[in-house]
């Protein structure tokens, strides 16, 4: 069946019905079928100076891979993407395309941008289903490099270094590799077995060894890795760190979680599955504080566990930092938004259980340092929202573990590790860093890009080219 | 996989195991803990390191069964394995990294309540081995629940170990706080530091006593944990008006600054839910929930 294409509009993608998916953990977006992808690919204008590529943090040759899809050469499309990205099946699902590639698409000026993310996902999923593996194993050069953290940044760096012939070991603190991809982003957005586990298998297939249950800074320090274990360079990719809290009264009440804890229980520890032991407090009424991807994920997870959910965010809809698609999906699923609203106190009952949250309405004032208009409280506008669970999704502060156990490793005033943006170099020769631990909480694609640059930086360093 | 070499029942619901865990055994110091996962479906359970052998690459854990996952740990036998053992976690006791001459100037009082006796043991041993004066109080419900008395005596000498039972069934009679008071006020002992490890309620009262007596006191906090690496925030505590994380900032904190009341409140939540889970696990399909009998 040929698909009719409206050049102004994206070819629609199949999704689970909102009412059905609000009760399950299966993936929301079902992805393009081959003929849909082919149809969407015809919308690409093949610009001479492709603006989309400028918007991509890892500069994928977007018109190039879309052209291949149009020709029916799915494998060719995948190969082009793989040259720039090591986790396309992941990025196609979780990148904020609307502010990156798709945000720059010329089609988007008059109509809707080309659905670049969905096409990327199609190419990657197709390759996986057809057993196509990008990996070409090179013969080893016998030189050892250690990577700390098996999130997107560490995995990418390790994969690239292995392809260059290095003997790479990833040390991962948790019992499972993947970082935020396994403990943070939920199953319904990023399937763990089909997508994440496969990407990790690809990295292992290159000869990378992943040691789980291994905490650098406690089991071993960076100095010990380099002096006693013969690693010539180290890449730190240990992620964003500890959740922040608001320091308002009632925050220690029972039923207040950080989003990280809530999502870790649900995702990594699979509290939503009957056959796992992890307890989770399945609230009846949940309030999630924050407006980023993390807040959306927590809210939609609570919904799927059977709760009624309200998101409280202190700025307006326009400033919501989450991906547009997640906000759209959250609304479709019936999550309420209390925008321009900020918590002032969490209310608890005699037993210390959460019984509500006191909030105050806000209005937007002058722009602040981030360029966004600063929310200010409207006096006398306080009111209460009844709830039994509060999830704080307010961002993170760096984990001090590595910086405090590594001498002369420079951190900035936000306590993030200082790393050169071009090659990941830190203040310590041979020690490189990137991803969320250097930038603060950011995105998968930026973490991956940093891993890639650091791999080149490490190769240059070890060959005396730096 | 992490092999269990020895498994032994110490007292009712209290178990001791020796486990092969090279990464932990090489690096751990008194004051630190580890996390165990029994099998793929289990939670991550934070447990005390009670002893370690760097050469044999083993650690000794002592624990009680509270929830389903700790039950699964207890069901394992010598020769079985755990799917995950990770550590050491948390910071070593403060004296480990202090100049030893300074530490030797102090007289230490270690107080272990119930299961807290287990993590006190490596501390007592370390201090004694480093030539530091140390007395140990072991508090327990009754004679049957007493653990590790002999090990403690072997480590620091009989005249330095004071056992007290709540019901007076063995040695001294009464709470650890009464023993502290006795030792200081009536038996002429002088202490410059107290380390107190046990149930939160015991640590709270212990601190009340040592504050009166002017003995700076370290407590070891064991709140709910998930990852134990500083990622989830479940282990947060209020210490001197600040939010601190037991797994990265602790587990040992200045006892005079810890807000025990909010910490005890937070413990309740999962205990009850875990408790319910445990029932379902022990009773298998006979427990369907919702009958109103078990809440
Ligand atoms: C809920 C949630 C939703 C998100 N949604 C999106 C999205 O839709 N799109 C998007 O682009 N981004 C999203 N992000 C952000 C994105 O996931 C991160 O920016 C990205 O994962 C960072 O990668 P990383 O490799 O730097 O760190 P991480 O993924 O955090 O990985 C770090 C790893 O290092 C390990 N580690 C830490 N300390 C040590 C140590 N001392 N020793 C050994 N190992 C250690 C950790 O256990 C972890 O596995 C989301 C984040 C969260 C939390
Ligand atoms: S247990 Fe998760 S941060 Fe401490």
CSV table of N, CA and C and ligand atoms in Angstrom, one decimal, chain A residues 241-243 258 261 399, chain B residues 33 35 223-236 245-249, ligand 2:
chain,number,residue,atom,x,y,z
A,241,UNK,N,25.3,12.6,39.2
A,241,UNK,CA,25.5,12.7,40.7
A,241,UNK,C,24.2,12.6,41.5
A,242,UNK,N,24.2,13.3,42.6
A,242,UNK,CA,23.2,13.2,43.6
A,242,UNK,C,22.0,14.1,43.3
A,243,UNK,N,20.8,13.7,43.6
A,243,UNK,CA,19.6,14.5,43.4
A,243,UNK,C,19.6,15.7,44.4
A,258,UNK,N,13.3,11.3,45.6
A,258,UNK,CA,13.9,12.0,44.5
A,258,UNK,C,13.4,11.2,43.3
A,261,UNK,N,15.5,8.1,42.8
A,261,UNK,CA,15.2,6.9,43.6
A,261,UNK,C,13.9,6.2,43.0
A,399,UNK,N,28.6,14.0,42.3
A,399,UNK,CA,29.0,13.0,43.3
A,399,UNK,C,30.5,13.3,43.6
B,33,UNK,N,30.7,-0.3,54.6
B,33,UNK,CA,29.7,-1.3,54.5
B,33,UNK,C,29.7,-1.8,53.0
B,35,UNK,N,27.1,-3.8,49.7
B,35,UNK,CA,25.7,-4.1,49.3
B,35,UNK,C,25.7,-5.5,48.6
B,223,UNK,N,20.3,4.2,57.1
B,223,UNK,CA,19.0,4.5,56.5
B,223,UNK,C,18.7,3.6,55.3
B,224,UNK,N,17.5,3.7,54.7
B,224,UNK,CA,17.2,3.0,53.5
B,224,UNK,C,18.2,3.4,52.4
B,225,UNK,N,18.7,2.4,51.7
B,225,UNK,CA,19.5,2.7,50.6
B,225,UNK,C,19.1,1.9,49.3
B,226,UNK,N,19.4,2.5,48.2
B,226,UNK,CA,19.1,1.7,46.9
B,226,UNK,C,20.4,1.4,46.2
B,227,UNK,N,21.1,2.4,45.7
B,227,UNK,CA,22.3,2.2,45.0
B,227,UNK,C,23.5,2.2,45.9
B,228,UNK,N,23.6,3.0,46.9
B,228,UNK,CA,24.7,3.1,47.8
B,228,UNK,C,25.9,3.7,47.2
B,229,UNK,N,25.8,4.4,46.0
B,229,UNK,CA,26.9,5.0,45.4
B,229,UNK,C,26.7,6.5,45.2
B,230,UNK,N,25.6,7.1,45.7
B,230,UNK,CA,25.4,8.5,45.6
B,230,UNK,C,24.6,8.9,44.4
B,231,UNK,N,23.7,8.1,44.0
B,231,UNK,CA,22.9,8.5,42.8
B,231,UNK,C,21.4,8.7,43.1
B,232,UNK,N,20.9,8.0,44.1
B,232,UNK,CA,19.4,8.0,44.2
B,232,UNK,C,18.8,8.9,45.3
B,233,UNK,N,19.6,9.2,46.3
B,233,UNK,CA,19.1,10.1,47.3
B,233,UNK,C,18.2,9.5,48.4
B,234,UNK,N,18.0,8.2,48.3
B,234,UNK,CA,17.2,7.5,49.3
B,234,UNK,C,17.7,7.6,50.7
B,235,UNK,N,19.1,7.7,50.8
B,235,UNK,CA,19.7,7.6,52.1
B,235,UNK,C,19.9,8.9,52.8
B,236,UNK,N,19.1,9.9,52.3
B,236,UNK,CA,19.3,11.3,52.9
B,236,UNK,C,18.9,11.4,54.3
B,245,UNK,N,24.0,12.7,52.6
B,245,UNK,CA,23.7,11.3,52.1
B,245,UNK,C,24.6,10.3,52.8
B,246,UNK,N,23.9,9.3,53.4
B,246,UNK,CA,24.7,8.4,54.3
B,246,UNK,C,25.7,7.6,53.4
B,247,UNK,N,25.4,7.3,52.2
B,247,UNK,CA,26.3,6.4,51.4
B,247,UNK,C,27.6,7.2,50.9
B,248,UNK,N,27.5,8.5,50.7
B,248,UNK,CA,28.7,9.2,50.2
B,248,UNK,C,29.3,10.1,51.3
B,249,UNK,N,28.4,10.7,52.1
B,249,UNK,CA,28.9,11.6,53.2
B,249,UNK,C,29.2,10.8,54.5
C,2,LIG,S1,21.8,5.0,48.6
C,2,LIG,FE1,21.3,6.1,46.8
C,2,LIG,S2,22.3,8.0,47.2
C,2,LIG,FE2,22.8,6.9,49.0
